[in-house]
Amino acid sequence: LRPGAKVRIEKRYDEDEKWKLAGKAVINKKGKFKFTDEVDSVRHRLYRVVKSAGDNRTKGKSKNLDVTVYGWRYLTSLSPVAATGTGETSSLKINGNAYEQSVQGNAYGNAGSIAYNIDRKCKRFEGRVGLSDTSEITATGTITLKADATSFYTNSFSLTQSASVARDVTNVFRLTVDWTSSNTEGTELDQSGAVIAVGSPRLLCSF
């Protein structure tokens, strides 16, 4: 295209049947153009460039450009596919620090689990794992995080103890939190008292 010629940039989301105008650009002296699109949603989209006929050139369009936009969301914004002795809470405290939209275990159970399908559409997991401040001082909780069937983090904590966890979860279908409780003041059948916590767990996802 000659310098000064105009092109259309069109965009289409997966659920759309037709392409829509995203903007226009002008070819510079080097035969190039620049287009900026302000991202306002977290999802996959396609772009293409369309040129009109002119100067003995036919009209045409480019190959499609795939763009996937990722954004952070709380793990608790998803619905669990399975849960035993484990639930969600709008807020909890670990060592006096408050964490919103968190996951915690049952104070009266010896073990539990909660699982979420992230459908291979997320790239990263972040959160703080430890014991909720409602735990008994004589109790110890062990937390294991799994990506599908593979454990990628496990540790044991006493009251006030915690650790930050960050993990690449690219191509992971299911994220699972497993936990157990032990208590020096418990009985053979009752080892409860450790309220495990995953403080403000977040995922970087394309949905």
PDB file of C-alpha atoms in Angstrom:
ATOM      1  CA  LEU A   1       0.000   0.000   0.000  1.00  0.00           C
ATOM      2  CA  ARG A   2       1.170   3.505  -0.734  1.00  0.00           C
ATOM      3  CA  PRO A   3       1.971   5.924   2.100  1.00  0.00           C
ATOM      4  CA  GLY A   4      -1.154   7.716   3.233  1.00  0.00           C
ATOM      5  CA  ALA A   5      -3.456   4.827   2.375  1.00  0.00           C
ATOM      6  CA  LYS A   6      -5.982   3.852   5.026  1.00  0.00           C
ATOM      7  CA  VAL A   7      -6.743   0.410   6.463  1.00  0.00           C
ATOM      8  CA  ARG A   8      -9.490  -0.882   8.687  1.00  0.00           C
ATOM      9  CA  ILE A   9      -8.752  -2.964  11.779  1.00  0.00           C
ATOM     10  CA  GLU A  10     -11.576  -5.345  12.607  1.00  0.00           C
ATOM     11  CA  LYS A  11     -12.190  -7.419  15.720  1.00  0.00           C
ATOM     12  CA  ARG A  12     -14.314 -10.466  16.469  1.00  0.00           C
ATOM     13  CA  TYR A  13     -14.939 -12.338  19.724  1.00  0.00           C
ATOM     14  CA  ASP A  14     -15.498 -16.099  19.726  1.00  0.00           C
ATOM     15  CA  GLU A  15     -19.233 -15.764  20.245  1.00  0.00           C
ATOM     16  CA  ASP A  16     -19.683 -13.181  17.470  1.00  0.00           C
ATOM     17  CA  GLU A  17     -20.712 -14.144  13.937  1.00  0.00           C
ATOM     18  CA  LYS A  18     -19.601 -10.916  12.274  1.00  0.00           C
ATOM     19  CA  TRP A  19     -16.474  -8.782  12.356  1.00  0.00           C
ATOM     20  CA  LYS A  20     -16.781  -5.298  13.823  1.00  0.00           C
ATOM     21  CA  LEU A  21     -14.735  -2.170  13.239  1.00  0.00           C
ATOM     22  CA  ALA A  22     -12.093  -1.721  15.933  1.00  0.00           C
ATOM     23  CA  GLY A  23     -10.352   1.276  14.389  1.00  0.00           C
ATOM     24  CA  LYS A  24      -8.576   2.761  11.402  1.00  0.00           C
ATOM     25  CA  ALA A  25      -4.940   3.479  10.631  1.00  0.00           C
ATOM     26  CA  VAL A  26      -2.848   5.244   7.978  1.00  0.00           C
ATOM     27  CA  ILE A  27       0.156   3.695   6.219  1.00  0.00           C
ATOM     28  CA  ASN A  28       3.366   5.662   6.924  1.00  0.00           C
ATOM     29  CA  LYS A  29       6.355   6.233   4.616  1.00  0.00           C
ATOM     30  CA  LYS A  30       7.871   2.906   5.675  1.00  0.00           C
ATOM     31  CA  GLY A  31       4.750   0.993   4.657  1.00  0.00           C
ATOM     32  CA  LYS A  32       3.715   0.375   8.246  1.00  0.00           C
ATOM     33  CA  PHE A  33       0.905   1.439  10.553  1.00  0.00           C
ATOM     34  CA  LYS A  34       0.185   1.443  14.269  1.00  0.00           C
ATOM     35  CA  PHE A  35      -3.111   0.623  15.962  1.00  0.00           C
ATOM     36  CA  THR A  36      -3.940   0.681  19.676  1.00  0.00           C
ATOM     37  CA  ASP A  37      -6.967  -1.076  21.149  1.00  0.00           C
ATOM     38  CA  GLU A  38      -8.027  -0.437  24.738  1.00  0.00           C
ATOM     39  CA  VAL A  39      -8.741  -3.770  26.412  1.00  0.00           C
ATOM     40  CA  ASP A  40     -11.974  -3.787  28.420  1.00  0.00           C
ATOM     41  CA  SER A  41     -12.631  -7.501  28.880  1.00  0.00           C
ATOM     42  CA  VAL A  42     -10.803 -10.707  29.758  1.00  0.00           C
ATOM     43  CA  ARG A  43     -11.346 -13.119  26.892  1.00  0.00           C
ATOM     44  CA  HIS A  44     -10.077 -14.343  23.527  1.00  0.00           C
ATOM     45  CA  ARG A  45     -10.508 -12.237  20.405  1.00  0.00           C
ATOM     46  CA  LEU A  46      -9.373 -12.118  16.758  1.00  0.00           C
ATOM     47  CA  TYR A  47      -8.056  -9.140  14.800  1.00  0.00           C
ATOM     48  CA  ARG A  48      -7.587  -8.639  11.074  1.00  0.00           C
ATOM     49  CA  VAL A  49      -6.598  -5.797   8.751  1.00  0.00           C
ATOM     50  CA  VAL A  50      -8.783  -4.959   5.748  1.00  0.00           C
ATOM     51  CA  LYS A  51      -7.715  -2.753   2.846  1.00  0.00           C
ATOM     52  CA  SER A  52      -9.812  -1.262   0.088  1.00  0.00           C
ATOM     53  CA  ALA A  53      -9.076  -1.575  -3.606  1.00  0.00           C
ATOM     54  CA  GLY A  54      -7.046   1.179  -5.246  1.00  0.00           C
ATOM     55  CA  ASP A  55      -3.953   2.010  -7.316  1.00  0.00           C
ATOM     56  CA  ASN A  56      -4.431  -1.112  -9.430  1.00  0.00           C
ATOM     57  CA  ARG A  57      -4.601  -3.241  -6.259  1.00  0.00           C
ATOM     58  CA  THR A  58      -7.513  -5.425  -5.304  1.00  0.00           C
ATOM     59  CA  LYS A  59      -9.133  -5.247  -1.901  1.00  0.00           C
ATOM     60  CA  GLY A  60      -7.958  -7.778   0.641  1.00  0.00           C
ATOM     61  CA  LYS A  61      -7.581  -8.783   4.257  1.00  0.00           C
ATOM     62  CA  SER A  62      -4.809 -10.119   6.462  1.00  0.00           C
ATOM     63  CA  LYS A  63      -4.579 -13.423   8.247  1.00  0.00           C
ATOM     64  CA  ASN A  64      -6.327 -13.462  11.618  1.00  0.00           C
ATOM     65  CA  LEU A  65      -4.311 -12.512  14.686  1.00  0.00           C
ATOM     66  CA  ASP A  66      -5.249 -14.418  17.855  1.00  0.00           C
ATOM     67  CA  VAL A  67      -5.065 -12.422  21.090  1.00  0.00           C
ATOM     68  CA  THR A  68      -5.964 -13.795  24.528  1.00  0.00           C
ATOM     69  CA  VAL A  69      -6.304 -11.326  27.401  1.00  0.00           C
ATOM     70  CA  TYR A  70      -5.690 -12.493  30.980  1.00  0.00           C
ATOM     71  CA  GLY A  71      -6.790 -10.900  34.242  1.00  0.00           C
ATOM     72  CA  TRP A  72      -6.607 -11.674  37.961  1.00  0.00           C
ATOM     73  CA  ARG A  73      -9.641 -13.154  39.706  1.00  0.00           C
ATOM     74  CA  TYR A  74     -10.206 -14.713  43.124  1.00  0.00           C
ATOM     75  CA  LEU A  75     -10.314 -18.506  43.258  1.00  0.00           C
ATOM     76  CA  THR A  76     -13.547 -18.177  45.245  1.00  0.00           C
ATOM     77  CA  SER A  77     -15.224 -16.524  42.238  1.00  0.00           C
ATOM     78  CA  LEU A  78     -15.405 -20.052  40.820  1.00  0.00           C
ATOM     79  CA  SER A  79     -17.788 -22.736  42.051  1.00  0.00           C
ATOM     80  CA  PRO A  80     -16.122 -25.739  43.724  1.00  0.00           C
ATOM     81  CA  VAL A  81     -16.660 -29.043  41.952  1.00  0.00           C
ATOM     82  CA  ALA A  82     -16.048 -30.969  45.178  1.00  0.00           C
ATOM     83  CA  ALA A  83     -15.639 -30.034  48.836  1.00  0.00           C
ATOM     84  CA  THR A  84     -15.295 -31.999  52.081  1.00  0.00           C
ATOM     85  CA  GLY A  85     -14.908 -30.196  55.396  1.00  0.00           C
ATOM     86  CA  THR A  86     -13.719 -27.083  53.554  1.00  0.00           C
ATOM     87  CA  GLY A  87     -15.470 -23.892  52.508  1.00  0.00           C
ATOM     88  CA  GLU A  88     -15.134 -20.268  51.464  1.00  0.00           C
ATOM     89  CA  THR A  89     -15.251 -17.128  53.570  1.00  0.00           C
ATOM     90  CA  SER A  90     -15.373 -13.427  52.761  1.00  0.00           C
ATOM     91  CA  SER A  91     -12.596 -12.722  55.270  1.00  0.00           C
ATOM     92  CA  LEU A  92     -10.223 -14.456  57.677  1.00  0.00           C
ATOM     93  CA  LYS A  93      -7.061 -13.598  59.594  1.00  0.00           C
ATOM     94  CA  ILE A  94      -3.632 -15.230  59.503  1.00  0.00           C
ATOM     95  CA  ASN A  95      -1.231 -13.957  62.167  1.00  0.00           C
ATOM     96  CA  GLY A  96      -3.391 -10.864  62.614  1.00  0.00           C
ATOM     97  CA  ASN A  97      -3.459  -9.994  58.919  1.00  0.00           C
ATOM     98  CA  ALA A  98      -6.834  -9.987  57.139  1.00  0.00           C
ATOM     99  CA  TYR A  99      -7.356 -11.789  53.841  1.00  0.00           C
ATOM    100  CA  GLU A 100     -10.537 -11.422  51.828  1.00  0.00           C
ATOM    101  CA  GLN A 101     -12.207 -14.037  49.647  1.00  0.00           C
ATOM    102  CA  SER A 102     -10.393 -16.973  51.216  1.00  0.00           C
ATOM    103  CA  VAL A 103     -10.644 -20.732  51.676  1.00  0.00           C
ATOM    104  CA  GLN A 104     -10.632 -22.384  55.100  1.00  0.00           C
ATOM    105  CA  GLY A 105     -11.024 -25.801  56.680  1.00  0.00           C
ATOM    106  CA  ASN A 106     -13.528 -26.997  59.250  1.00  0.00           C
ATOM    107  CA  ALA A 107     -12.431 -26.427  62.852  1.00  0.00           C
ATOM    108  CA  TYR A 108     -14.025 -29.716  63.913  1.00  0.00           C
ATOM    109  CA  GLY A 109     -12.558 -32.044  61.289  1.00  0.00           C
ATOM    110  CA  ASN A 110      -9.400 -34.106  60.974  1.00  0.00           C
ATOM    111  CA  ALA A 111      -9.084 -33.672  57.203  1.00  0.00           C
ATOM    112  CA  GLY A 112     -10.731 -32.035  54.231  1.00  0.00           C
ATOM    113  CA  SER A 113     -10.473 -30.979  50.629  1.00  0.00           C
ATOM    114  CA  ILE A 114     -11.838 -28.531  48.064  1.00  0.00           C
ATOM    115  CA  ALA A 115     -11.369 -28.582  44.287  1.00  0.00           C
ATOM    116  CA  TYR A 116     -11.948 -26.133  41.433  1.00  0.00           C
ATOM    117  CA  ASN A 117     -11.909 -26.642  37.678  1.00  0.00           C
ATOM    118  CA  ILE A 118      -9.881 -23.909  35.988  1.00  0.00           C
ATOM    119  CA  ASP A 119     -10.264 -25.515  32.542  1.00  0.00           C
ATOM    120  CA  ARG A 120      -6.678 -24.947  31.351  1.00  0.00           C
ATOM    121  CA  LYS A 121      -7.477 -21.243  30.975  1.00  0.00           C
ATOM    122  CA  CYS A 122      -5.270 -19.873  33.745  1.00  0.00           C
ATOM    123  CA  LYS A 123      -1.564 -19.130  33.871  1.00  0.00           C
ATOM    124  CA  ARG A 124      -0.682 -18.445  37.497  1.00  0.00           C
ATOM    125  CA  PHE A 125      -1.818 -19.098  41.065  1.00  0.00           C
ATOM    126  CA  GLU A 126      -0.975 -16.913  44.059  1.00  0.00           C
ATOM    127  CA  GLY A 127      -2.056 -17.053  47.700  1.00  0.00           C
ATOM    128  CA  ARG A 128      -0.941 -17.282  51.330  1.00  0.00           C
ATOM    129  CA  VAL A 129      -1.318 -20.629  53.056  1.00  0.00           C
ATOM    130  CA  GLY A 130      -1.211 -21.231  56.787  1.00  0.00           C
ATOM    131  CA  LEU A 131      -3.501 -21.477  59.810  1.00  0.00           C
ATOM    132  CA  SER A 132      -6.411 -19.207  60.576  1.00  0.00           C
ATOM    133  CA  ASP A 133      -6.173 -17.273  63.830  1.00  0.00           C
ATOM    134  CA  THR A 134      -9.170 -19.274  65.089  1.00  0.00           C
ATOM    135  CA  SER A 135      -6.983 -22.424  65.287  1.00  0.00           C
ATOM    136  CA  GLU A 136      -6.086 -24.033  68.590  1.00  0.00           C
ATOM    137  CA  ILE A 137      -2.543 -23.316  69.782  1.00  0.00           C
ATOM    138  CA  THR A 138      -1.844 -27.041  70.258  1.00  0.00           C
ATOM    139  CA  ALA A 139      -2.862 -27.950  66.709  1.00  0.00           C
ATOM    140  CA  THR A 140      -0.826 -28.320  63.518  1.00  0.00           C
ATOM    141  CA  GLY A 141      -2.265 -28.259  60.015  1.00  0.00           C
ATOM    142  CA  THR A 142      -0.749 -29.714  56.869  1.00  0.00           C
ATOM    143  CA  ILE A 143      -1.771 -28.204  53.528  1.00  0.00           C
ATOM    144  CA  THR A 144      -1.191 -29.745  50.093  1.00  0.00           C
ATOM    145  CA  LEU A 145      -1.923 -27.946  46.823  1.00  0.00           C
ATOM    146  CA  LYS A 146      -2.406 -30.016  43.676  1.00  0.00           C
ATOM    147  CA  ALA A 147      -2.403 -29.197  39.983  1.00  0.00           C
ATOM    148  CA  ASP A 148      -4.551 -32.006  38.561  1.00  0.00           C
ATOM    149  CA  ALA A 149      -3.125 -35.121  40.265  1.00  0.00           C
ATOM    150  CA  THR A 150       0.320 -33.650  40.965  1.00  0.00           C
ATOM    151  CA  SER A 151       1.199 -32.025  44.285  1.00  0.00           C
ATOM    152  CA  PHE A 152       3.120 -28.785  43.789  1.00  0.00           C
ATOM    153  CA  TYR A 153       3.205 -27.530  47.387  1.00  0.00           C
ATOM    154  CA  THR A 154       2.914 -29.122  50.827  1.00  0.00           C
ATOM    155  CA  ASN A 155       3.815 -27.790  54.275  1.00  0.00           C
ATOM    156  CA  SER A 156       2.773 -27.944  57.922  1.00  0.00           C
ATOM    157  CA  PHE A 157       1.893 -24.919  60.038  1.00  0.00           C
ATOM    158  CA  SER A 158       1.217 -24.015  63.638  1.00  0.00           C
ATOM    159  CA  LEU A 159      -0.773 -20.996  64.822  1.00  0.00           C
ATOM    160  CA  THR A 160       0.543 -17.664  63.360  1.00  0.00           C
ATOM    161  CA  GLN A 161       2.635 -19.488  60.742  1.00  0.00           C
ATOM    162  CA  SER A 162       2.093 -19.081  56.995  1.00  0.00           C
ATOM    163  CA  ALA A 163       3.862 -18.907  53.635  1.00  0.00           C
ATOM    164  CA  SER A 164       3.304 -17.205  50.309  1.00  0.00           C
ATOM    165  CA  VAL A 165       2.785 -19.558  47.369  1.00  0.00           C
ATOM    166  CA  ALA A 166       3.048 -18.694  43.666  1.00  0.00           C
ATOM    167  CA  ARG A 167       2.839 -21.288  40.914  1.00  0.00           C
ATOM    168  CA  ASP A 168       2.553 -21.541  37.141  1.00  0.00           C
ATOM    169  CA  VAL A 169      -0.702 -23.375  36.395  1.00  0.00           C
ATOM    170  CA  THR A 170      -0.594 -23.279  32.604  1.00  0.00           C
ATOM    171  CA  ASN A 171      -2.554 -26.239  31.132  1.00  0.00           C
ATOM    172  CA  VAL A 172      -3.894 -27.243  34.559  1.00  0.00           C
ATOM    173  CA  PHE A 173      -7.506 -28.436  34.519  1.00  0.00           C
ATOM    174  CA  ARG A 174      -8.213 -28.844  38.254  1.00  0.00           C
ATOM    175  CA  LEU A 175      -6.763 -27.095  41.301  1.00  0.00           C
ATOM    176  CA  THR A 176      -7.196 -28.887  44.643  1.00  0.00           C
ATOM    177  CA  VAL A 177      -6.528 -27.983  48.282  1.00  0.00           C
ATOM    178  CA  ASP A 178      -6.098 -30.966  50.642  1.00  0.00           C
ATOM    179  CA  TRP A 179      -5.464 -30.672  54.381  1.00  0.00           C
ATOM    180  CA  THR A 180      -5.124 -32.613  57.623  1.00  0.00           C
ATOM    181  CA  SER A 181      -5.126 -31.570  61.277  1.00  0.00           C
ATOM    182  CA  SER A 182      -3.204 -32.965  64.248  1.00  0.00           C
ATOM    183  CA  ASN A 183      -3.508 -31.868  67.866  1.00  0.00           C
ATOM    184  CA  THR A 184      -1.336 -32.758  70.859  1.00  0.00           C
ATOM    185  CA  GLU A 185      -4.396 -32.271  73.065  1.00  0.00           C
ATOM    186  CA  GLY A 186      -6.652 -34.372  70.832  1.00  0.00           C
ATOM    187  CA  THR A 187      -7.743 -37.981  71.034  1.00  0.00           C
ATOM    188  CA  GLU A 188      -7.072 -40.931  68.758  1.00  0.00           C
ATOM    189  CA  LEU A 189     -10.265 -40.207  66.866  1.00  0.00           C
ATOM    190  CA  ASP A 190     -10.327 -36.425  67.188  1.00  0.00           C
ATOM    191  CA  GLN A 191      -7.265 -34.538  65.962  1.00  0.00           C
ATOM    192  CA  SER A 192      -9.158 -31.394  64.962  1.00  0.00           C
ATOM    193  CA  GLY A 193      -8.256 -27.837  65.910  1.00  0.00           C
ATOM    194  CA  ALA A 194      -6.084 -26.674  63.022  1.00  0.00           C
ATOM    195  CA  VAL A 195      -8.171 -24.398  60.794  1.00  0.00           C
ATOM    196  CA  ILE A 196      -6.180 -24.346  57.586  1.00  0.00           C
ATOM    197  CA  ALA A 197      -6.418 -21.202  55.480  1.00  0.00           C
ATOM    198  CA  VAL A 198      -5.608 -20.164  51.940  1.00  0.00           C
ATOM    199  CA  GLY A 199      -5.655 -16.390  52.152  1.00  0.00           C
ATOM    200  CA  SER A 200      -6.942 -14.446  49.127  1.00  0.00           C
ATOM    201  CA  PRO A 201      -6.045 -17.081  46.507  1.00  0.00           C
ATOM    202  CA  ARG A 202      -5.959 -15.558  43.015  1.00  0.00           C
ATOM    203  CA  LEU A 203      -5.677 -16.874  39.479  1.00  0.00           C
ATOM    204  CA  LEU A 204      -4.515 -15.175  36.282  1.00  0.00           C
ATOM    205  CA  CYS A 205      -7.130 -16.391  33.785  1.00  0.00           C
ATOM    206  CA  SER A 206      -8.610 -15.673  30.390  1.00  0.00           C
ATOM    207  CA  PHE A 207     -12.235 -15.821  31.582  1.00  0.00           C
TER     208      PHE A 207
END
